[in-house]
Coordinates of C-alpha atoms in Angstrom, one line a residue:
M1 CA 86.5 -18.7 182.6
R2 CA 90.0 -18.4 181.3
Y3 CA 91.7 -15.0 181.6
Q4 CA 92.2 -13.4 178.2
P5 CA 94.9 -10.9 178.1
D6 CA 94.4 -7.6 176.3
P7 CA 95.8 -7.6 172.8
A8 CA 99.2 -5.9 172.3
P9 CA 98.6 -2.1 171.8
R10 CA 98.9 -0.7 168.4
Y11 CA 101.0 2.4 168.3
R12 CA 100.3 4.8 165.5
M13 CA 102.4 7.6 164.1
P14 CA 101.1 11.0 165.0
A15 CA 99.2 12.8 162.3
F16 CA 101.8 15.3 161.2
P17 CA 100.4 18.6 159.8
L18 CA 100.5 18.9 156.0
T19 CA 103.0 21.8 156.1
L20 CA 105.6 19.8 158.0
K21 CA 105.1 16.8 155.7
R22 CA 105.5 18.9 152.7
L23 CA 108.8 20.5 154.0
A24 CA 110.1 17.0 154.8
M25 CA 109.1 15.7 151.3
I26 CA 110.8 18.6 149.6
N27 CA 114.0 17.9 151.5
L28 CA 113.7 14.2 150.7
A29 CA 113.0 14.8 147.0
V30 CA 116.1 17.1 146.6
Y31 CA 118.2 14.6 148.5
L32 CA 117.1 11.7 146.3
I33 CA 117.5 13.7 143.0
A34 CA 121.1 14.8 144.1
A35 CA 121.9 11.1 145.1
L36 CA 120.7 9.9 141.7
V37 CA 122.6 12.4 139.8
R38 CA 125.8 11.6 141.8
W39 CA 125.4 7.8 141.3
T40 CA 124.7 8.0 137.6
T41 CA 127.0 10.8 136.5
S42 CA 129.4 11.4 139.4
F43 CA 128.3 15.0 139.3
D44 CA 127.9 16.9 142.6
L45 CA 124.6 18.8 142.3
M46 CA 125.0 20.1 145.9
H47 CA 127.9 22.3 144.7
F48 CA 125.3 24.6 143.1
F49 CA 123.0 24.6 146.1
A50 CA 125.5 25.2 148.9
C51 CA 125.7 28.5 150.7
G52 CA 129.0 30.2 151.4
W53 CA 130.7 33.7 151.1
N54 CA 132.0 33.1 147.7
E55 CA 129.1 31.2 146.4
I56 CA 126.4 33.9 147.2
Q57 CA 128.5 36.4 145.1
E58 CA 128.2 34.3 141.9
G59 CA 125.7 34.7 139.1
Y60 CA 125.4 38.5 139.2
G61 CA 123.3 38.5 142.4
L62 CA 121.6 35.2 141.7
G63 CA 124.0 33.5 144.0
A64 CA 121.9 34.9 146.9
L65 CA 119.3 32.2 146.1
R66 CA 121.7 29.7 147.7
F67 CA 120.5 31.0 151.0
V68 CA 117.3 29.3 150.2
T69 CA 118.5 26.2 148.2
A70 CA 120.9 25.3 151.0
I71 CA 118.0 24.9 153.4
F72 CA 116.5 22.1 151.4
S73 CA 119.7 20.3 150.5
H74 CA 121.6 17.5 152.3
D75 CA 124.8 15.6 151.3
P76 CA 123.8 12.3 149.5
S77 CA 126.8 10.7 151.3
S78 CA 125.3 11.5 154.7
P79 CA 121.7 10.3 155.0
F80 CA 121.7 10.5 158.8
H81 CA 122.0 14.3 158.4
L82 CA 118.7 14.4 156.6
I83 CA 117.0 11.8 158.7
G84 CA 118.0 13.6 161.9
N85 CA 116.9 17.0 160.7
M86 CA 113.5 15.8 159.4
A87 CA 112.8 13.7 162.5
V88 CA 113.4 16.8 164.8
L89 CA 111.3 19.0 162.4
L90 CA 108.4 16.7 162.4
F91 CA 108.2 15.8 166.1
L92 CA 109.1 19.1 167.6
G93 CA 107.5 21.1 164.9
N94 CA 104.3 19.3 165.6
F95 CA 104.1 21.1 169.0
V96 CA 105.1 24.5 167.5
Y97 CA 102.4 24.0 164.8
S98 CA 99.8 23.8 167.5
E99 CA 100.5 27.5 168.4
I100 CA 101.4 29.3 165.1
G101 CA 99.8 27.0 162.4
G102 CA 101.0 26.1 159.0
R103 CA 101.8 29.7 157.8
G104 CA 103.7 30.3 161.0
I105 CA 105.8 27.1 160.9
L106 CA 106.6 27.8 157.2
H107 CA 107.8 31.3 158.0
L108 CA 109.8 30.2 161.1
F109 CA 111.4 27.4 159.1
L110 CA 112.4 29.5 156.1
V111 CA 113.6 32.5 158.1
G112 CA 115.3 30.3 160.6
G113 CA 117.1 28.6 157.7
L114 CA 118.1 32.1 156.2
A115 CA 119.5 33.1 159.6
G116 CA 121.4 29.9 159.7
G117 CA 123.0 30.8 156.4
V118 CA 123.9 34.2 157.6
G119 CA 125.3 32.7 160.8
H120 CA 127.3 30.2 159.0
I121 CA 128.9 32.9 156.8
A122 CA 129.4 35.5 159.5
L123 CA 130.7 33.3 162.3
G124 CA 132.5 31.2 159.8
A125 CA 134.5 34.2 158.6
V126 CA 135.4 35.1 162.2
A127 CA 136.7 31.6 162.6
G128 CA 138.5 31.6 159.2
N129 CA 136.2 29.0 157.8
Y130 CA 134.8 30.0 154.3
A131 CA 133.6 26.5 153.3
P132 CA 130.1 26.4 151.8
A133 CA 127.3 24.5 153.8
I134 CA 124.1 22.8 153.1
G135 CA 121.3 21.4 155.3
A136 CA 118.1 22.4 157.2
S137 CA 119.9 22.4 160.6
G138 CA 119.6 26.2 161.1
A139 CA 115.9 26.0 160.3
V140 CA 115.3 23.1 162.6
Y141 CA 117.3 24.8 165.4
A142 CA 115.0 27.8 165.1
V143 CA 111.9 25.6 165.5
A144 CA 113.5 23.7 168.4
V145 CA 114.5 26.9 170.3
Y146 CA 111.1 28.4 169.7
L147 CA 109.6 25.3 171.3
A148 CA 112.0 25.4 174.3
F149 CA 110.7 29.0 175.1
M150 CA 107.0 28.2 174.2
A151 CA 106.8 25.0 176.3
P152 CA 110.0 24.7 178.5
R153 CA 108.6 21.9 180.6
L154 CA 107.3 19.8 177.8
R155 CA 108.7 16.3 178.0
I156 CA 110.3 15.2 174.7
F157 CA 113.3 12.9 174.0
F158 CA 113.8 10.3 176.6
N159 CA 111.2 12.2 178.8
F160 CA 113.6 15.1 179.4
E161 CA 112.2 18.7 179.4
A162 CA 112.4 20.7 176.3
C163 CA 114.3 23.5 177.8
W164 CA 117.2 21.1 179.0
V165 CA 117.4 19.2 175.8
V166 CA 117.5 22.2 173.5
G167 CA 119.7 24.1 175.9
V168 CA 122.2 21.3 175.9
Y169 CA 122.3 21.1 172.0
V170 CA 122.7 24.9 171.9
G171 CA 125.4 24.9 174.6
V172 CA 127.3 22.1 172.8
G173 CA 127.1 24.2 169.6
I174 CA 128.5 27.2 171.4
Y175 CA 131.4 25.1 172.9
L176 CA 132.3 23.5 169.6
Y177 CA 132.3 26.9 167.8
M178 CA 134.5 28.4 170.4
N179 CA 136.8 25.5 170.1
E180 CA 136.9 26.0 166.4
L181 CA 137.5 29.7 166.8
F182 CA 140.5 29.3 169.2
T183 CA 142.1 26.0 167.8
G184 CA 141.4 26.6 164.1
F185 CA 140.0 23.1 163.7
S186 CA 137.2 22.9 161.2
G187 CA 135.1 19.8 160.8
R188 CA 132.1 19.1 158.5
V189 CA 129.5 20.7 160.9
S190 CA 128.5 24.4 160.5
H191 CA 128.2 25.3 164.2
G192 CA 127.7 29.0 163.1
G193 CA 124.7 27.8 161.0
H194 CA 123.2 26.1 164.0
L195 CA 123.8 29.1 166.2
G196 CA 122.3 31.5 163.7
G197 CA 119.1 29.5 163.5
A198 CA 118.9 29.1 167.2
L199 CA 119.3 32.8 167.8
Y200 CA 116.4 33.6 165.4
G201 CA 114.2 31.0 167.1
A202 CA 114.8 32.8 170.4
L203 CA 114.2 36.2 168.8
A204 CA 111.0 34.9 167.1
F205 CA 109.5 34.0 170.4
K206 CA 110.7 36.9 172.4
F207 CA 109.9 39.7 170.0
F208 CA 107.8 38.3 167.1
R209 CA 105.5 35.9 168.9
G210 CA 102.4 38.0 168.3
Y211 CA 103.2 38.1 164.7
Y212 CA 103.4 34.4 164.5
L213 CA 100.3 34.0 166.5
R214 CA 98.4 36.3 163.9
L215 CA 99.9 34.2 161.1
N216 CA 97.9 31.3 162.5
F217 CA 94.7 33.2 161.3
K218 CA 93.9 33.9 157.7
D219 CA 93.8 37.6 158.2
G220 CA 97.3 37.8 159.6
S221 CA 99.7 39.4 157.1
W222 CA 103.0 37.9 156.0
F223 CA 104.4 41.4 155.9
P224 CA 102.7 43.6 158.5
G225 CA 105.0 46.5 157.9
V226 CA 104.1 46.6 154.2
Q227 CA 100.3 46.2 155.1
R228 CA 100.6 49.2 157.5
W229 CA 102.3 51.3 154.8
R230 CA 99.6 50.4 152.3
E231 CA 96.8 51.2 154.8
N232 CA 98.4 54.6 155.7
R233 CA 98.9 55.4 152.0
Q234 CA 95.1 54.6 151.3
K235 CA 94.1 56.8 154.2
K236 CA 96.2 59.7 152.9
A237 CA 94.9 59.3 149.4
L238 CA 91.3 59.3 150.8
V239 CA 91.9 62.5 152.8
N240 CA 93.4 64.2 149.7
E241 CA 90.6 63.1 147.5
R242 CA 88.0 64.5 149.9
H243 CA 89.9 67.7 150.1
T244 CA 90.0 68.1 146.4
L245 CA 86.3 67.2 146.1
D246 CA 85.3 69.9 148.6
E247 CA 87.4 72.5 146.7
L248 CA 85.7 71.5 143.3
L249 CA 82.2 71.6 144.8
D250 CA 83.0 75.0 146.3
K251 CA 84.1 76.1 142.9
V252 CA 81.0 74.9 141.1
H253 CA 78.9 76.6 143.8
R254 CA 80.6 79.8 143.1
E255 CA 81.3 79.8 139.4
G256 CA 79.1 77.0 138.0
M257 CA 80.0 73.8 136.1
G258 CA 81.3 75.7 133.1
S259 CA 84.3 76.9 135.1
L260 CA 85.6 73.3 135.5
S261 CA 88.4 71.9 133.3
G262 CA 88.2 68.6 131.6
S263 CA 90.4 66.8 134.3
E264 CA 88.2 68.4 137.1
R265 CA 85.1 67.2 135.4
K266 CA 86.5 63.6 135.2
F267 CA 87.5 63.7 138.9
L268 CA 83.9 64.7 139.8
E269 CA 82.4 62.0 137.6
K270 CA 84.8 59.4 139.2
A271 CA 84.0 60.6 142.7
S272 CA 80.2 60.5 142.1
K273 CA 80.5 57.1 140.6
K274 CA 82.3 55.8 143.7
R275 CA 79.6 57.1 145.9
R276 CA 76.9 55.5 143.8
D277 CA 78.7 52.2 143.7
P278 CA 80.8 51.8 146.8

């Protein structure tokens, strides 16, 4: 009998979660639209999506929307910027998704991107660089740093541990920003945006991990502070309602139903209806 070697293994792409695929598709769609507009009209659509100190003050406050539009925008002349960001988001975000779910990864991506925009403006102003920026790098850094804290020994690129890979990237970003700060050299990369996103990724794990874990469940609130305020407000309203009801019942017992005003009668009717139909 002749030896039959096993067929060549078939490698399959991992099944990326729908949330990550949608984020990547939105970035890709914006990129293709901007590229098509530039090729056909020579018009730079990214000028209206970029985030910078002067740009966010435009439009009577509407310029603040650039904090969001910049996250989903990439320069059509630099496709590798988009490819690199989306590749890191899909592969590293896949691990983070396993802990915080779709709602958590969406929140981490968006807030990390906003932190990147704030970091770009704040640290750029310190370095004297007021140029606007676009890209999802801040959001991607937030996801990567969260992963480095969540699973530091996880083997990722070239079989290196996540803590070392992400640590080197953040360290290089700090070095390049300090170099920009002291030499005045400003390239096309927003190191402040990277560091802003990385800082939020660390804060998200250290201080808000429980919040992200709750977001993985349907009963987890996007805004727990607002939810607690509403719950406290409802409790106070219920206590006040019971106190008013007790006073009205005492009044009826002492003076009879004829002593009640029209508003007091309506309150009693409403309260009794609540008790009949809870």
